[in-house]
């Protein structure tokens, strides 16, 4: 399974859904640096940025506004390449993060993180299943792809 845009590949990709993202920060970060009120305010803030290891690129933050995608390149307080480090740095107040809502929601609910710009929609991540060749797909893989696709469809309704 793969999150996000897919690079050119010899693999077959089946898009099965998307997962919501959220922008948030620890209360300690907000107390020290303030809470941004607009996308433009983000330029005065630091982020815990995520680097895609294969491409060696920092992932920009993507928002939806006025019917288009708005890309924001955040200044780094630190750059990480795994989700656990992203979470721990956010909780430590090193910078704001943009991450998967299902992974961060319990920290928002507990008050350990605060949602930033809650009225500005974040572009969700595409979820795809990758496999080598559609013609030679094993029955087990085919059943798995159908099952996980159905799970994402249930979540949409």
mmCIF file of N, CA and C in Angstrom, residues 2-115:
data_model
loop_
_atom_site.group_PDB
_atom_site.id
_atom_site.type_symbol
_atom_site.label_atom_id
_atom_site.label_comp_id
_atom_site.label_asym_id
_atom_site.label_seq_id
_atom_site.Cartn_x
_atom_site.Cartn_y
_atom_site.Cartn_z
ATOM 1 N N UNK A 2 0.423 2.297 -0.593
ATOM 2 C CA UNK A 2 1.209 3.518 -0.724
ATOM 3 C C UNK A 2 0.315 4.713 -0.473
ATOM 4 N N UNK A 3 0.840 5.675 0.276
ATOM 5 C CA UNK A 3 0.168 6.946 0.504
ATOM 6 C C UNK A 3 0.773 7.989 -0.410
ATOM 7 N N UNK A 4 -0.056 8.861 -0.944
ATOM 8 C CA UNK A 4 0.436 9.990 -1.715
ATOM 9 C C UNK A 4 0.585 9.698 -3.185
ATOM 10 N N UNK A 5 1.159 10.686 -3.867
ATOM 11 C CA UNK A 5 1.372 10.579 -5.309
ATOM 12 C C UNK A 5 2.357 9.466 -5.604
ATOM 13 N N UNK A 6 2.118 8.779 -6.703
ATOM 14 C CA UNK A 6 2.967 7.657 -7.078
ATOM 15 C C UNK A 6 3.966 8.085 -8.136
ATOM 16 N N UNK A 7 5.212 7.713 -7.923
ATOM 17 C CA UNK A 7 6.240 7.973 -8.922
ATOM 18 C C UNK A 7 6.044 7.015 -10.085
ATOM 19 N N UNK A 8 6.673 7.341 -11.194
ATOM 20 C CA UNK A 8 6.646 6.407 -12.316
ATOM 21 C C UNK A 8 7.209 5.082 -11.845
ATOM 22 N N UNK A 9 6.547 4.023 -12.223
ATOM 23 C CA UNK A 9 6.936 2.718 -11.710
ATOM 24 C C UNK A 9 6.468 1.650 -12.676
ATOM 25 N N UNK A 10 7.087 0.492 -12.575
ATOM 26 C CA UNK A 10 6.634 -0.641 -13.369
ATOM 27 C C UNK A 10 5.477 -1.348 -12.669
ATOM 28 N N UNK A 11 5.146 -0.916 -11.456
ATOM 29 C CA UNK A 11 4.056 -1.525 -10.705
ATOM 30 C C UNK A 11 2.706 -0.973 -11.165
ATOM 31 N N UNK A 12 1.680 -1.784 -11.001
ATOM 32 C CA UNK A 12 0.319 -1.365 -11.269
ATOM 33 C C UNK A 12 -0.234 -0.776 -9.976
ATOM 34 N N UNK A 13 -0.895 0.355 -10.059
ATOM 35 C CA UNK A 13 -1.460 0.993 -8.880
ATOM 36 C C UNK A 13 -2.977 1.057 -9.015
ATOM 37 N N UNK A 14 -3.650 0.635 -7.954
ATOM 38 C CA UNK A 14 -5.101 0.782 -7.901
ATOM 39 C C UNK A 14 -5.422 1.747 -6.765
ATOM 40 N N UNK A 15 -5.994 2.886 -7.126
ATOM 41 C CA UNK A 15 -6.381 3.884 -6.117
ATOM 42 C C UNK A 15 -7.594 3.347 -5.386
ATOM 43 N N UNK A 16 -7.495 3.266 -4.050
ATOM 44 C CA UNK A 16 -8.596 2.699 -3.273
ATOM 45 C C UNK A 16 -9.281 3.722 -2.377
ATOM 46 N N UNK A 17 -8.705 4.905 -2.245
ATOM 47 C CA UNK A 17 -9.338 5.908 -1.404
ATOM 48 C C UNK A 17 -8.376 7.005 -1.023
ATOM 49 N N UNK A 18 -8.720 7.672 0.076
ATOM 50 C CA UNK A 18 -7.852 8.733 0.579
ATOM 51 C C UNK A 18 -7.981 8.790 2.092
ATOM 52 N N UNK A 19 -6.989 9.408 2.712
ATOM 53 C CA UNK A 19 -6.980 9.558 4.161
ATOM 54 C C UNK A 19 -6.795 11.045 4.473
ATOM 55 N N UNK A 20 -7.531 11.507 5.485
ATOM 56 C CA UNK A 20 -7.509 12.921 5.853
ATOM 57 C C UNK A 20 -6.206 13.285 6.556
ATOM 58 N N UNK A 21 -5.755 14.508 6.316
ATOM 59 C CA UNK A 21 -4.600 15.073 7.011
ATOM 60 C C UNK A 21 -5.080 16.195 7.922
ATOM 61 N N UNK A 22 -4.233 16.540 8.889
ATOM 62 C CA UNK A 22 -4.543 17.624 9.808
ATOM 63 C C UNK A 22 -3.255 18.387 10.090
ATOM 64 N N UNK A 23 -3.384 19.687 10.295
ATOM 65 C CA UNK A 23 -2.264 20.531 10.684
ATOM 66 C C UNK A 23 -2.405 20.796 12.178
ATOM 67 N N UNK A 24 -1.332 20.568 12.938
ATOM 68 C CA UNK A 24 -1.433 20.757 14.385
ATOM 69 C C UNK A 24 -0.080 21.105 14.994
ATOM 70 N N UNK A 25 -0.140 21.485 16.278
ATOM 71 C CA UNK A 25 1.064 21.855 17.025
ATOM 72 C C UNK A 25 0.812 21.579 18.506
ATOM 73 N N UNK A 26 1.883 21.414 19.240
ATOM 74 C CA UNK A 26 1.781 21.241 20.689
ATOM 75 C C UNK A 26 1.426 22.576 21.338
ATOM 76 N N UNK A 27 0.680 22.537 22.435
ATOM 77 C CA UNK A 27 0.373 23.780 23.154
ATOM 78 C C UNK A 27 1.629 24.576 23.519
ATOM 79 N N UNK A 28 2.742 23.897 23.846
ATOM 80 C CA UNK A 28 3.990 24.606 24.183
ATOM 81 C C UNK A 28 4.506 25.399 22.987
ATOM 82 N N UNK A 29 4.398 24.834 21.785
ATOM 83 C CA UNK A 29 4.813 25.556 20.579
ATOM 84 C C UNK A 29 3.930 26.784 20.384
ATOM 85 N N UNK A 30 2.623 26.605 20.514
ATOM 86 C CA UNK A 30 1.679 27.711 20.309
ATOM 87 C C UNK A 30 1.904 28.798 21.353
ATOM 88 N N UNK A 31 2.178 28.418 22.592
ATOM 89 C CA UNK A 31 2.421 29.401 23.645
ATOM 90 C C UNK A 31 3.651 30.251 23.322
ATOM 91 N N UNK A 32 4.670 29.620 22.768
ATOM 92 C CA UNK A 32 5.928 30.315 22.466
ATOM 93 C C UNK A 32 5.855 31.123 21.167
ATOM 94 N N UNK A 33 5.192 30.568 20.136
ATOM 95 C CA UNK A 33 5.228 31.174 18.794
ATOM 96 C C UNK A 33 3.895 31.759 18.333
ATOM 97 N N UNK A 34 2.826 31.517 19.053
ATOM 98 C CA UNK A 34 1.511 32.003 18.648
ATOM 99 C C UNK A 34 0.826 31.042 17.691
ATOM 100 N N UNK A 35 -0.432 31.310 17.438
ATOM 101 C CA UNK A 35 -1.254 30.475 16.576
ATOM 102 C C UNK A 35 -1.506 31.212 15.264
ATOM 103 N N UNK A 36 -1.135 30.636 14.125
ATOM 104 C CA UNK A 36 -1.388 31.307 12.844
ATOM 105 C C UNK A 36 -2.889 31.403 12.583
ATOM 106 N N UNK A 37 -3.308 32.522 12.020
ATOM 107 C CA UNK A 37 -4.717 32.726 11.701
ATOM 108 C C UNK A 37 -5.008 32.533 10.219
ATOM 109 N N UNK A 38 -3.971 32.633 9.372
ATOM 110 C CA UNK A 38 -4.133 32.489 7.926
ATOM 111 C C UNK A 38 -2.980 31.655 7.368
ATOM 112 N N UNK A 39 -3.125 31.225 6.133
ATOM 113 C CA UNK A 39 -2.035 30.501 5.475
ATOM 114 C C UNK A 39 -0.785 31.367 5.374
ATOM 115 N N UNK A 40 -0.949 32.649 5.134
ATOM 116 C CA UNK A 40 0.201 33.548 5.047
ATOM 117 C C UNK A 40 0.971 33.598 6.368
ATOM 118 N N UNK A 41 0.265 33.457 7.483
ATOM 119 C CA UNK A 41 0.915 33.471 8.800
ATOM 120 C C UNK A 41 1.875 32.298 8.991
ATOM 121 N N UNK A 42 1.682 31.229 8.215
ATOM 122 C CA UNK A 42 2.547 30.056 8.368
ATOM 123 C C UNK A 42 4.013 30.376 8.071
ATOM 124 N N UNK A 43 4.272 31.397 7.263
ATOM 125 C CA UNK A 43 5.642 31.736 6.899
ATOM 126 C C UNK A 43 6.479 32.161 8.105
ATOM 127 N N UNK A 44 5.833 32.582 9.176
ATOM 128 C CA UNK A 44 6.544 33.005 10.387
ATOM 129 C C UNK A 44 6.746 31.849 11.368
ATOM 130 N N UNK A 45 6.379 30.638 10.960
ATOM 131 C CA UNK A 45 6.419 29.488 11.864
ATOM 132 C C UNK A 45 7.398 28.422 11.393
ATOM 133 N N UNK A 46 7.719 27.525 12.308
ATOM 134 C CA UNK A 46 8.588 26.384 12.020
ATOM 135 C C UNK A 46 7.754 25.124 11.934
ATOM 136 N N UNK A 47 8.240 24.193 11.139
ATOM 137 C CA UNK A 47 7.558 22.913 10.975
ATOM 138 C C UNK A 47 8.503 21.769 11.301
ATOM 139 N N UNK A 48 7.901 20.666 11.690
ATOM 140 C CA UNK A 48 8.590 19.387 11.677
ATOM 141 C C UNK A 48 8.266 18.845 10.290
ATOM 142 N N UNK A 49 9.219 18.983 9.382
ATOM 143 C CA UNK A 49 8.975 18.584 7.999
ATOM 144 C C UNK A 49 9.325 17.125 7.792
ATOM 145 N N UNK A 50 8.619 16.529 6.836
ATOM 146 C CA UNK A 50 8.786 15.112 6.527
ATOM 147 C C UNK A 50 9.506 14.984 5.195
ATOM 148 N N UNK A 51 10.582 14.196 5.183
ATOM 149 C CA UNK A 51 11.330 13.973 3.944
ATOM 150 C C UNK A 51 10.982 12.590 3.391
ATOM 151 N N UNK A 52 10.642 12.570 2.122
ATOM 152 C CA UNK A 52 10.403 11.305 1.437
ATOM 153 C C UNK A 52 11.773 10.751 1.077
ATOM 154 N N UNK A 53 12.129 9.654 1.716
ATOM 155 C CA UNK A 53 13.489 9.130 1.606
ATOM 156 C C UNK A 53 13.878 8.786 0.171
ATOM 157 N N UNK A 54 12.960 8.155 -0.580
ATOM 158 C CA UNK A 54 13.301 7.736 -1.938
ATOM 159 C C UNK A 54 13.636 8.925 -2.832
ATOM 160 N N UNK A 55 12.920 10.042 -2.656
ATOM 161 C CA UNK A 55 13.129 11.205 -3.513
ATOM 162 C C UNK A 55 14.047 12.247 -2.888
ATOM 163 N N UNK A 56 14.329 12.086 -1.587
ATOM 164 C CA UNK A 56 15.156 13.052 -0.844
ATOM 165 C C UNK A 56 14.580 14.459 -0.959
ATOM 166 N N UNK A 57 13.254 14.551 -0.877
ATOM 167 C CA UNK A 57 12.570 15.836 -0.958
ATOM 168 C C UNK A 57 11.698 16.031 0.270
ATOM 169 N N UNK A 58 11.634 17.259 0.752
ATOM 170 C CA UNK A 58 10.738 17.592 1.848
ATOM 171 C C UNK A 58 9.333 17.752 1.279
ATOM 172 N N UNK A 59 8.382 17.111 1.933
ATOM 173 C CA UNK A 59 7.001 17.190 1.470
ATOM 174 C C UNK A 59 6.420 18.568 1.790
ATOM 175 N N UNK A 60 5.922 19.261 0.780
ATOM 176 C CA UNK A 60 5.263 20.540 1.052
ATOM 177 C C UNK A 60 3.902 20.294 1.692
ATOM 178 N N UNK A 61 3.392 21.292 2.365
ATOM 179 C CA UNK A 61 2.048 21.207 2.936
ATOM 180 C C UNK A 61 1.069 21.632 1.863
ATOM 181 N N UNK A 62 -0.051 20.905 1.763
ATOM 182 C CA UNK A 62 -1.022 21.149 0.705
ATOM 183 C C UNK A 62 -2.398 21.422 1.317
ATOM 184 N N UNK A 63 -2.956 22.551 0.941
ATOM 185 C CA UNK A 63 -4.275 22.946 1.423
ATOM 186 C C UNK A 63 -5.202 23.119 0.231
ATOM 187 N N UNK A 64 -6.509 23.103 0.503
ATOM 188 C CA UNK A 64 -7.511 23.383 -0.523
ATOM 189 C C UNK A 64 -8.116 24.742 -0.244
ATOM 190 N N UNK A 65 -8.182 25.562 -1.271
ATOM 191 C CA UNK A 65 -8.795 26.877 -1.105
ATOM 192 C C UNK A 65 -9.231 27.451 -2.427
ATOM 193 N N UNK A 66 -10.411 28.008 -2.480
ATOM 194 C CA UNK A 66 -10.947 28.635 -3.694
ATOM 195 C C UNK A 66 -10.892 27.696 -4.897
ATOM 196 N N UNK A 67 -11.180 26.416 -4.665
ATOM 197 C CA UNK A 67 -11.233 25.445 -5.747
ATOM 198 C C UNK A 67 -9.882 25.022 -6.302
ATOM 199 N N UNK A 68 -8.792 25.330 -5.591
ATOM 200 C CA UNK A 68 -7.475 24.925 -6.081
ATOM 201 C C UNK A 68 -6.614 24.434 -4.918
ATOM 202 N N UNK A 69 -5.493 23.840 -5.258
ATOM 203 C CA UNK A 69 -4.534 23.363 -4.263
ATOM 204 C C UNK A 69 -3.548 24.491 -3.983
ATOM 205 N N UNK A 70 -3.339 24.777 -2.716
ATOM 206 C CA UNK A 70 -2.373 25.793 -2.298
ATOM 207 C C UNK A 70 -1.216 25.059 -1.629
ATOM 208 N N UNK A 71 -0.023 25.218 -2.184
ATOM 209 C CA UNK A 71 1.159 24.541 -1.661
ATOM 210 C C UNK A 71 1.951 25.523 -0.810
ATOM 211 N N UNK A 72 2.280 25.092 0.403
ATOM 212 C CA UNK A 72 3.056 25.910 1.327
ATOM 213 C C UNK A 72 4.326 25.142 1.680
ATOM 214 N N UNK A 73 5.464 25.780 1.456
ATOM 215 C CA UNK A 73 6.747 25.188 1.854
ATOM 216 C C UNK A 73 7.131 25.805 3.190
ATOM 217 N N UNK A 74 7.121 24.979 4.204
ATOM 218 C CA UNK A 74 7.364 25.448 5.571
ATOM 219 C C UNK A 74 8.856 25.436 5.897
ATOM 220 N N UNK A 75 9.288 26.424 6.702
ATOM 221 C CA UNK A 75 10.652 26.424 7.230
ATOM 222 C C UNK A 75 10.770 25.285 8.236
ATOM 223 N N UNK A 76 11.885 24.609 8.214
ATOM 224 C CA UNK A 76 12.065 23.440 9.077
ATOM 225 C C UNK A 76 12.660 23.802 10.423
ATOM 226 N N UNK A 77 12.006 23.313 11.483
ATOM 227 C CA UNK A 77 12.627 23.288 12.795
ATOM 228 C C UNK A 77 13.498 22.051 12.880
ATOM 229 N N UNK A 78 13.046 21.014 12.183
ATOM 230 C CA UNK A 78 13.756 19.740 12.058
ATOM 231 C C UNK A 78 13.119 18.996 10.889
ATOM 232 N N UNK A 79 13.882 18.101 10.267
ATOM 233 C CA UNK A 79 13.376 17.266 9.175
ATOM 234 C C UNK A 79 13.492 15.810 9.618
ATOM 235 N N UNK A 80 12.416 15.050 9.430
ATOM 236 C CA UNK A 80 12.393 13.641 9.816
ATOM 237 C C UNK A 80 11.980 12.803 8.612
ATOM 238 N N UNK A 81 12.215 11.491 8.734
ATOM 239 C CA UNK A 81 11.821 10.616 7.630
ATOM 240 C C UNK A 81 10.975 9.440 8.086
ATOM 241 N N UNK A 82 10.373 9.549 9.298
ATOM 242 C CA UNK A 82 9.402 8.538 9.692
ATOM 243 C C UNK A 82 8.328 9.152 10.573
ATOM 244 N N UNK A 83 7.165 8.518 10.573
ATOM 245 C CA UNK A 83 5.989 9.073 11.237
ATOM 246 C C UNK A 83 6.150 9.143 12.751
ATOM 247 N N UNK A 84 6.844 8.191 13.341
ATOM 248 C CA UNK A 84 7.037 8.208 14.792
ATOM 249 C C UNK A 84 7.871 9.420 15.219
ATOM 250 N N UNK A 85 8.926 9.701 14.486
ATOM 251 C CA UNK A 85 9.745 10.877 14.784
ATOM 252 C C UNK A 85 8.938 12.151 14.581
ATOM 253 N N UNK A 86 8.108 12.209 13.557
ATOM 254 C CA UNK A 86 7.246 13.361 13.311
ATOM 255 C C UNK A 86 6.358 13.619 14.529
ATOM 256 N N UNK A 87 5.741 12.570 15.033
ATOM 257 C CA UNK A 87 4.865 12.696 16.198
ATOM 258 C C UNK A 87 5.630 13.169 17.424
ATOM 259 N N UNK A 88 6.745 12.534 17.748
ATOM 260 C CA UNK A 88 7.498 12.892 18.954
ATOM 261 C C UNK A 88 8.026 14.322 18.896
ATOM 262 N N UNK A 89 8.462 14.755 17.724
ATOM 263 C CA UNK A 89 8.932 16.140 17.584
ATOM 264 C C UNK A 89 7.779 17.128 17.749
ATOM 265 N N UNK A 90 6.614 16.771 17.212
ATOM 266 C CA UNK A 90 5.442 17.636 17.382
ATOM 267 C C UNK A 90 5.071 17.733 18.854
ATOM 268 N N UNK A 91 5.013 16.601 19.543
ATOM 269 C CA UNK A 91 4.650 16.598 20.965
ATOM 270 C C UNK A 91 5.657 17.377 21.801
ATOM 271 N N UNK A 92 6.925 17.384 21.364
ATOM 272 C CA UNK A 92 7.977 18.121 22.083
ATOM 273 C C UNK A 92 7.935 19.615 21.803
ATOM 274 N N UNK A 93 7.083 20.049 20.869
ATOM 275 C CA UNK A 93 6.943 21.472 20.590
ATOM 276 C C UNK A 93 8.006 22.039 19.669
ATOM 277 N N UNK A 94 8.675 21.182 18.903
ATOM 278 C CA UNK A 94 9.740 21.636 18.000
ATOM 279 C C UNK A 94 9.182 22.426 16.822
ATOM 280 N N UNK A 95 7.983 22.086 16.398
ATOM 281 C CA UNK A 95 7.357 22.786 15.279
ATOM 282 C C UNK A 95 5.975 22.236 15.011
ATOM 283 N N UNK A 96 5.273 22.883 14.087
ATOM 284 C CA UNK A 96 3.953 22.413 13.668
ATOM 285 C C UNK A 96 4.138 21.230 12.725
ATOM 286 N N UNK A 97 3.118 20.392 12.643
ATOM 287 C CA UNK A 97 3.165 19.242 11.744
ATOM 288 C C UNK A 97 1.897 19.168 10.912
ATOM 289 N N UNK A 98 2.040 18.526 9.774
ATOM 290 C CA UNK A 98 0.880 18.149 8.981
ATOM 291 C C UNK A 98 1.006 16.641 8.817
ATOM 292 N N UNK A 99 0.029 15.919 9.360
ATOM 293 C CA UNK A 99 0.106 14.466 9.346
ATOM 294 C C UNK A 99 -1.259 13.827 9.202
ATOM 295 N N UNK A 100 -1.255 12.510 9.243
ATOM 296 C CA UNK A 100 -2.491 11.745 9.072
ATOM 297 C C UNK A 100 -3.422 11.971 10.263
ATOM 298 N N UNK A 101 -4.639 12.426 9.970
ATOM 299 C CA UNK A 101 -5.597 12.680 11.047
ATOM 300 C C UNK A 101 -5.853 11.434 11.897
ATOM 301 N N UNK A 102 -6.027 10.244 11.314
ATOM 302 C CA UNK A 102 -6.282 9.086 12.178
ATOM 303 C C UNK A 102 -5.152 8.825 13.187
ATOM 304 N N UNK A 103 -3.930 9.147 12.832
ATOM 305 C CA UNK A 103 -2.800 8.928 13.742
ATOM 306 C C UNK A 103 -2.680 10.032 14.786
ATOM 307 N N UNK A 104 -3.125 11.244 14.463
ATOM 308 C CA UNK A 104 -2.937 12.390 15.357
ATOM 309 C C UNK A 104 -4.181 12.754 16.157
ATOM 310 N N UNK A 105 -5.348 12.253 15.776
ATOM 311 C CA UNK A 105 -6.603 12.685 16.400
ATOM 312 C C UNK A 105 -6.632 12.432 17.908
ATOM 313 N N UNK A 106 -6.108 11.310 18.377
ATOM 314 C CA UNK A 106 -6.161 11.043 19.822
ATOM 315 C C UNK A 106 -5.318 12.047 20.611
ATOM 316 N N UNK A 107 -4.257 12.563 20.000
ATOM 317 C CA UNK A 107 -3.432 13.576 20.665
ATOM 318 C C UNK A 107 -4.133 14.936 20.667
ATOM 319 N N UNK A 108 -4.902 15.203 19.619
ATOM 320 C CA UNK A 108 -5.714 16.420 19.584
ATOM 321 C C UNK A 108 -6.825 16.310 20.635
ATOM 322 N N UNK A 109 -7.496 15.155 20.667
ATOM 323 C CA UNK A 109 -8.579 14.952 21.633
ATOM 324 C C UNK A 109 -8.094 15.064 23.077
ATOM 325 N N UNK A 110 -6.862 14.618 23.342
ATOM 326 C CA UNK A 110 -6.328 14.651 24.712
ATOM 327 C C UNK A 110 -5.738 16.017 25.074
ATOM 328 N N UNK A 111 -5.598 16.913 24.087
ATOM 329 C CA UNK A 111 -5.028 18.227 24.345
ATOM 330 C C UNK A 111 -3.513 18.278 24.219
ATOM 331 N N UNK A 112 -2.882 17.168 23.860
ATOM 332 C CA UNK A 112 -1.424 17.166 23.698
ATOM 333 C C UNK A 112 -1.008 17.851 22.398
ATOM 334 N N UNK A 113 -1.930 17.917 21.438
ATOM 335 C CA UNK A 113 -1.741 18.689 20.210
ATOM 336 C C UNK A 113 -2.981 19.545 20.004
ATOM 337 N N UNK A 114 -2.798 20.662 19.301
ATOM 338 C CA UNK A 114 -3.899 21.560 18.961
ATOM 339 C C UNK A 114 -4.009 21.641 17.442
ATOM 340 N N UNK A 115 -5.235 21.603 16.938
ATOM 341 C CA UNK A 115 -5.414 21.756 15.503
ATOM 342 C C UNK A 115 -5.122 23.202 15.118
#
